Coordinates of C-alpha atoms in Angstrom, one line a residue:
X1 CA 25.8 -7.5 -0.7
X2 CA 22.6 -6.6 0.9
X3 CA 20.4 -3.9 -1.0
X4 CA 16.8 -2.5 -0.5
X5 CA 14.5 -1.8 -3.1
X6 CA 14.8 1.7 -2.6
X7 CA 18.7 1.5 -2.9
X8 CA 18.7 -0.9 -6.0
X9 CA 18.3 2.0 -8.6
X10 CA 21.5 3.9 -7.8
X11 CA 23.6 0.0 -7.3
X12 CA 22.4 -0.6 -10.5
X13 CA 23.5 2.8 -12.3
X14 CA 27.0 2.2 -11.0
X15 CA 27.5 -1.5 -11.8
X16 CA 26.1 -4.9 -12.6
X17 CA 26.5 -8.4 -10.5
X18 CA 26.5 -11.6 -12.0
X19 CA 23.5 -12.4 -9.6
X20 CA 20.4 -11.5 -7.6
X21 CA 18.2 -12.6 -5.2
X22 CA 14.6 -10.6 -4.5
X23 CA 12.7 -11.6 -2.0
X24 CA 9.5 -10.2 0.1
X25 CA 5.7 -10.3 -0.3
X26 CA 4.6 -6.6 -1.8
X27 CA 4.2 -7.9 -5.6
X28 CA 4.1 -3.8 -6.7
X29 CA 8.0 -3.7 -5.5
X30 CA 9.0 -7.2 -6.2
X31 CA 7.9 -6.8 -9.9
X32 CA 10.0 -3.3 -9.6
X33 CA 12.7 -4.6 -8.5
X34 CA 12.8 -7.3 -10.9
X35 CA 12.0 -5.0 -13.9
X36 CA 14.9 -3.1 -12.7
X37 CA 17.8 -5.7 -13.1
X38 CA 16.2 -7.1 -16.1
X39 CA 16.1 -3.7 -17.5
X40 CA 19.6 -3.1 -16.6
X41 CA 21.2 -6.5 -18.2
X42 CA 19.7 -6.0 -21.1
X43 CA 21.3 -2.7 -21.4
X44 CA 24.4 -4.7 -20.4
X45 CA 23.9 -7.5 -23.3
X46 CA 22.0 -10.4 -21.6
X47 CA 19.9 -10.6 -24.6
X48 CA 18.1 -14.2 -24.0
X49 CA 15.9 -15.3 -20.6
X50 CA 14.8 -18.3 -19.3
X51 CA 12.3 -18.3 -16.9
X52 CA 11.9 -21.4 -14.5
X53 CA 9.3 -21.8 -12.2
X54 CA 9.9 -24.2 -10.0
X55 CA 7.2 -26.3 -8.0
X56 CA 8.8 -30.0 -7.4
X57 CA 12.4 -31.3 -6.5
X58 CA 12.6 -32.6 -10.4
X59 CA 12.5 -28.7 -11.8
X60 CA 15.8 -28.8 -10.4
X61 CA 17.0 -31.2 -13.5
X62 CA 15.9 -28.4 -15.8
X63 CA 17.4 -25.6 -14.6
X64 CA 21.0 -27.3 -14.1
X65 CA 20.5 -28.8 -17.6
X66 CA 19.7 -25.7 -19.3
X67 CA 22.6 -23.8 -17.3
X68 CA 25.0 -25.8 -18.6
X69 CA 24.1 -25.9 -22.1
X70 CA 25.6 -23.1 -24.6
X71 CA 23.0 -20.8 -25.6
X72 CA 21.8 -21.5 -29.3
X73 CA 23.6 -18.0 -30.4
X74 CA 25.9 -17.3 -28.3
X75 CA 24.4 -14.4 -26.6
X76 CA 25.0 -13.4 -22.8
X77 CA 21.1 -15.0 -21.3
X78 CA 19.7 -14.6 -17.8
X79 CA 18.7 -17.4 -16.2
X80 CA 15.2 -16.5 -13.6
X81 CA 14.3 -19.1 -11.2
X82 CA 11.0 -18.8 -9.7
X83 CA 10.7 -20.1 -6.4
X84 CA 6.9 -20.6 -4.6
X85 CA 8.4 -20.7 -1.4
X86 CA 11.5 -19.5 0.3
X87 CA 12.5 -23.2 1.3
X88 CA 13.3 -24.9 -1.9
X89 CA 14.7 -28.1 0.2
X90 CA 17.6 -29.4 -0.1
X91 CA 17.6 -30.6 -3.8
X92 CA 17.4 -27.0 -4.7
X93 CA 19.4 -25.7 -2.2
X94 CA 22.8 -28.0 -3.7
X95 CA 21.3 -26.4 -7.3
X96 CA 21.2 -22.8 -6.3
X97 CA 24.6 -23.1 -4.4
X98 CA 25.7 -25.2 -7.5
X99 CA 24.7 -22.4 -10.0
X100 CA 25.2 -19.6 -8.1
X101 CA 29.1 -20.9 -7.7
X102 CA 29.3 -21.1 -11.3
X103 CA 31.7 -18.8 -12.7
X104 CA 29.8 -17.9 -16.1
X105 CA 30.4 -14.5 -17.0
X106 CA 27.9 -15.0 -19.9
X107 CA 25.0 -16.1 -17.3
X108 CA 23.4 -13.6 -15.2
X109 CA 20.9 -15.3 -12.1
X110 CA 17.8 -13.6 -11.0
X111 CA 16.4 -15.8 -8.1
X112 CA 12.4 -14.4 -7.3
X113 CA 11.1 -15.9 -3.7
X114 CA 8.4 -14.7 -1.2
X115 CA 9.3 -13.1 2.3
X116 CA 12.4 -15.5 3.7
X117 CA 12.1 -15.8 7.2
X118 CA 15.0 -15.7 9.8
X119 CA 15.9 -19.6 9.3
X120 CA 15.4 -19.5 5.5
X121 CA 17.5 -16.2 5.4
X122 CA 20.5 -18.6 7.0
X123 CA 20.9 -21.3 4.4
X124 CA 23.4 -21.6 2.4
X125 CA 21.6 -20.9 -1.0
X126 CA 21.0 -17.1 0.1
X127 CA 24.2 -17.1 1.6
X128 CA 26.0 -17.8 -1.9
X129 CA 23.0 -15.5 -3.4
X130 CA 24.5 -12.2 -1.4
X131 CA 28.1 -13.2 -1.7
X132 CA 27.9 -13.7 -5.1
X133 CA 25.9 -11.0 -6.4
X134 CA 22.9 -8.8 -4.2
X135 CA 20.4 -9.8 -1.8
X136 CA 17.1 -7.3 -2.1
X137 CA 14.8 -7.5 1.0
X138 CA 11.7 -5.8 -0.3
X139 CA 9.6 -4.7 2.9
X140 CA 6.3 -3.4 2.8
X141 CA 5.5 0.4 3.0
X142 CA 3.7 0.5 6.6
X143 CA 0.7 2.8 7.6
X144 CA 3.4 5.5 8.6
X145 CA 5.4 5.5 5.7
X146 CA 2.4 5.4 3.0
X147 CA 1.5 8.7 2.6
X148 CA 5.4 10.1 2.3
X149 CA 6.0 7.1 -0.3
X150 CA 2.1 7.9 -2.2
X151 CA 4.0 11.6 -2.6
X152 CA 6.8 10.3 -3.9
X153 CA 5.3 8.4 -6.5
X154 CA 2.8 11.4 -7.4
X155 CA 6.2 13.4 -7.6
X156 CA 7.5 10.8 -10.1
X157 CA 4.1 11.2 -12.3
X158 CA 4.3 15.1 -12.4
X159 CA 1.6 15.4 -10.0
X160 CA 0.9 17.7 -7.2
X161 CA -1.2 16.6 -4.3
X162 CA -2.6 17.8 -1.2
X163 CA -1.9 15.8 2.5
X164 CA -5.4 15.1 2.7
X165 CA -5.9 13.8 -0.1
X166 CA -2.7 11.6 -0.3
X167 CA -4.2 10.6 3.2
X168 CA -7.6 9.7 2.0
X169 CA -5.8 7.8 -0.7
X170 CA -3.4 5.7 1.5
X171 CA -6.8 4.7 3.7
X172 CA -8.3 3.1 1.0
X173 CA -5.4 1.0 -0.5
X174 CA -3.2 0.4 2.7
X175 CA -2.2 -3.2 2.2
X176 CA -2.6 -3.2 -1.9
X177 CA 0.3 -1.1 -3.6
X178 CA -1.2 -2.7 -6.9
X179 CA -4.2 -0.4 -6.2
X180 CA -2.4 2.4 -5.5
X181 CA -0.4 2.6 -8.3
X182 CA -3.5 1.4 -10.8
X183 CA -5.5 5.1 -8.3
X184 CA -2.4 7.2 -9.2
X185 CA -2.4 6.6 -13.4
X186 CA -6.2 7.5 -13.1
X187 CA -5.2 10.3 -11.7
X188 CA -3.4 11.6 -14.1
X189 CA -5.8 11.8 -16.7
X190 CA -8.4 12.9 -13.8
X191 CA -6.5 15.6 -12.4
X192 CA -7.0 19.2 -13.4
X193 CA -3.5 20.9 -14.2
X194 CA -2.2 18.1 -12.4
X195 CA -3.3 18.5 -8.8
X196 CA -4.8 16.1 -6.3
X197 CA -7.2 17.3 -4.1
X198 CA -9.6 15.1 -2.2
X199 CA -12.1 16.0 -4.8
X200 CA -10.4 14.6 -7.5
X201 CA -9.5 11.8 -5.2
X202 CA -13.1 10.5 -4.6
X203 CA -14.0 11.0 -8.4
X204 CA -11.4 9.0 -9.3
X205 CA -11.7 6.1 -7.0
X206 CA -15.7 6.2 -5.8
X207 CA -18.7 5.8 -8.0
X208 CA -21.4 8.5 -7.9
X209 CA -23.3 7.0 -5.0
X210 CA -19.9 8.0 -2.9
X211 CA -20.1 11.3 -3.5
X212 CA -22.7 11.9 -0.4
X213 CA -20.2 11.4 2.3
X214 CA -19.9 15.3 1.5
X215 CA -23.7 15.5 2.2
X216 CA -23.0 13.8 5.4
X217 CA -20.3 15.8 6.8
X218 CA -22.1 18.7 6.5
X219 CA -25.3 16.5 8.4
X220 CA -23.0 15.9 11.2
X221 CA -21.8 19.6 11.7
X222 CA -25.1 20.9 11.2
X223 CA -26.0 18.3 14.1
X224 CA -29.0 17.2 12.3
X225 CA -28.5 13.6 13.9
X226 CA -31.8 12.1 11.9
X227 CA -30.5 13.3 8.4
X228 CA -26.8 11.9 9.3
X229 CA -28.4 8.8 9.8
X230 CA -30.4 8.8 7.1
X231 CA -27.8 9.3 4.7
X232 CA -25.1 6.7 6.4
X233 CA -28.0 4.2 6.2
X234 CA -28.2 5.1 2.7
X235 CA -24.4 5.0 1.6
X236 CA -24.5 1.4 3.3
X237 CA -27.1 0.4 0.8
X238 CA -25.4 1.5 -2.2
X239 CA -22.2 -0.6 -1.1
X240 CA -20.3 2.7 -0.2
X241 CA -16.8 2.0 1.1
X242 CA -16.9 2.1 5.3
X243 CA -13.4 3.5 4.9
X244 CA -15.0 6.7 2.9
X245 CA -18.0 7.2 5.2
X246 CA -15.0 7.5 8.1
X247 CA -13.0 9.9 6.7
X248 CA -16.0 12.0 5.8
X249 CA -17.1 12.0 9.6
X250 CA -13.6 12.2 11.2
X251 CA -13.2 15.2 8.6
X252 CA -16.1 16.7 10.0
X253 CA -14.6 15.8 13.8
X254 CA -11.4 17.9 12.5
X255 CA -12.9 20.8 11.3
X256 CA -14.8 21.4 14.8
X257 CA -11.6 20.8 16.7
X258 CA -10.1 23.1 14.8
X259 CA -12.5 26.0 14.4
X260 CA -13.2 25.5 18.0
X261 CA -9.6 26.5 18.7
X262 CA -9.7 29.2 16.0
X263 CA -6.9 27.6 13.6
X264 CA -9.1 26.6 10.9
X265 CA -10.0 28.1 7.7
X266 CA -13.6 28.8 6.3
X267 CA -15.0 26.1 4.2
X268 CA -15.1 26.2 0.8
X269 CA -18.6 27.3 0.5
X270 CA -21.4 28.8 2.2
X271 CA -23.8 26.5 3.3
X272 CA -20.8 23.9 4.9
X273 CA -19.7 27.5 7.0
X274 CA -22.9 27.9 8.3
X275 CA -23.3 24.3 9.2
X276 CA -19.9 24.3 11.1
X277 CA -20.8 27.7 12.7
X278 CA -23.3 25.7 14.2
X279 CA -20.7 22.6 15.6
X280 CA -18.8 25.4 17.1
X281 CA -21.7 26.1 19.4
X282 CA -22.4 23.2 20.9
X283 CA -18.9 22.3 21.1
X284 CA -18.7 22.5 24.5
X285 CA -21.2 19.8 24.6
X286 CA -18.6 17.3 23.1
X287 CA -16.0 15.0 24.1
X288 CA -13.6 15.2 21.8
X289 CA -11.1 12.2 23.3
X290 CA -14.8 10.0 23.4
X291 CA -15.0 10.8 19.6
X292 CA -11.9 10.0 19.0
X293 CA -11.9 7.0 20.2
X294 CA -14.8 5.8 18.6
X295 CA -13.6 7.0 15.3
X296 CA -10.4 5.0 16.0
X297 CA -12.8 1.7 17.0
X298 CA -15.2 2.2 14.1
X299 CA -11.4 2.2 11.7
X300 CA -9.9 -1.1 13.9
X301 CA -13.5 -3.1 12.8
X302 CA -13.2 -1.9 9.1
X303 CA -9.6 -3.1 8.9
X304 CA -10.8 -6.3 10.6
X305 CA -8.7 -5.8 13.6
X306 CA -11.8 -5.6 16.3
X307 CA -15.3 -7.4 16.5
X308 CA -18.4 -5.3 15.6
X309 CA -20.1 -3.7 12.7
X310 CA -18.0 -0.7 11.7
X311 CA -21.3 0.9 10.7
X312 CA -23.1 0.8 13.6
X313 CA -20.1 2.4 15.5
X314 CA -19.8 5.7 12.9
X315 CA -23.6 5.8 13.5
X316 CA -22.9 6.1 17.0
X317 CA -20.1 8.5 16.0
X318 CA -22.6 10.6 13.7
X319 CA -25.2 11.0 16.9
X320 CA -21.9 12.4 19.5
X321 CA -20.6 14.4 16.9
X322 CA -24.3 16.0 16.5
X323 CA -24.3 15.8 20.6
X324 CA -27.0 13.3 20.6
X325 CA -26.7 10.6 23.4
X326 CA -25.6 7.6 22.0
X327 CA -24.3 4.3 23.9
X328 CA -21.1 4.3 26.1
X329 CA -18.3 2.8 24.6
X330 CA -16.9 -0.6 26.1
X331 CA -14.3 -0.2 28.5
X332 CA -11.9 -2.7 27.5
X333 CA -12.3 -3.6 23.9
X334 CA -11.3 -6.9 23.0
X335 CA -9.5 -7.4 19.7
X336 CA -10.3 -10.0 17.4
X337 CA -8.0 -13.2 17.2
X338 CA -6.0 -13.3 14.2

């Protein structure tokens, strides 16, 4: 049986298989999953567990020693095998076929392994793993998918949060689902009544020094080009996240857009309206596609993903969005080599 990790709650509600096998690279999940079937024996009796980790061909001799012997009380025990690397040769492939073809009912397997690729996923270990019992592939939770599945969780924790704040969030911990959930229990202690606005978002994961990227965007709409810079040359200096500093100047980007089109609502206080009031005039000046792009080159160098100093290109970004000449962009960017 093949499950996900998003289907392994209800499989386990209904019924419980003498063994599993979890396998991927996003540790938050993994663990999850894990917790989930340990969780779930113990409700069913397995009251002992042995944990092996296994990191040489003679582990092996351990784990088919201690599976064979009767536990010292007689209680139902689960037997979790560790595995570093989704090819445990062929000594551990006989053992795991071995143990998995075991007909125990007092012995529950929980097999933990990084990410199999296509050949590992064909030997005959994981076959007997998913014929026996359940085979979880845990994926990661792409870009696309990291702002619905942030929800979710906030949903989860009794919290309410705005899309733009959820968004913020998923820029800064795309990759780390650790982080995430570590962001989402501050937040609720952080969160007034409960709900998640970008706000509460950069108080909860910025220091103080952070807190200027508001300062900025209001630079940048204001078109006062020499403050922007200023201040961008000043968050760099306090070790201000580059992923922060974007937002705030794409933010700005969005507001113009909108306002410019009449969709957009008043800012939320004076001095930011009057500074947008003034973007809107010279937005005729601007080429939104060219800011657009360079926002999206400045994100590809802070992800790693293109050569060049992300903070020279939101500089850039800053002086166009204030309709200050600035340099052209390259015609063909190249992207770095991974």
């Amino acid at each position: 049986m093949k499950l996900t990790s998003d289907s392994l709650a209800t499989h386990l509600a209904e019924r419980l298989l003498p063994a599993y096998l979890i396998s991927g690279d996003e540790p938050l999940l993994c663990g999850e999953a894990a917790d989930a079937v340990r969780a779930r024996a113990r409700a069913a009796g397995f009251s002992e567990r042995e944990v092996h980790f296994i990191e040489r061909a003679g582990d092996w001799d351990a784990v088919r020693g201690s599976a064979a012997s009767l536990s010292l009380f007689g209680a139902r025990r689960m037997l979790e095998i560790r595995l570093g690397t989704g090819r445990p040769g062929s000594a551990g492939n006989a053992a795991l076929v071995a143990l998995l073809g075991s007909r125990d009912p007092d012995t529950l397997f929980l097999i933990l392994t990084p990410r199999l690729d296509r050949e590992a996923q064909g030997a005959e270990w994981v076959r007997a793993a998913e014929t026996r019992g359940a085979w979880v592939q845990v994926w990661p939770v792409d870009a696309q998918r990291l702002v619905p599945w942030l929800r979710n969780r906030c949903r989860a924790l009794g919290l309410e949060a705005e899309t733009e704040a959820l968004a913020l969030l998923a820029s800064r911990i795309e990759g780390n689902l650790l982080a995430a959930q570590q962001e989402l229990a501050k937040l609720t202690l952080l969160a007034p009544s409960r709900n998640v606005t970008t706000e509460v978002v950069l108080a909860s994961v910025a220091d103080s020094a952070r807190f200027d990227v508001y300062q900025l965007g209001e630079a940048v709409l204001a078109g006062d080009a020499a403050r922007a810079l200023r201040m961008l040359a000043g968050l760099r200096a306090e070790g201000a996240e580059a992923t922060l500093v974007l937002w705030a100047l794409v933010r700005a980007l969005r507001e113009v857009w909108n306002a410019r089109a009449g969709a957009a609502p008043a800012p939320a206080w004076q001095r930011r309206s009057a500074a947008l009031a003034q973007a809107v005039r010279r937005a005729s000046r601007l080429s939104f596609a060219a800011l657009v792009a360079r926002a999206e080159r400045a994100d590809r160098m802070i992800k790693g993903r293109l050569g060049g100093d992300a903070w020279d290109e939101m500089a850039l970004l800053a002086c166009e969005l204030c309709a200050v000449p600035a340099l052209a962009q390259p015609p063909a960017p190249q992207a770095r080599a991974s």
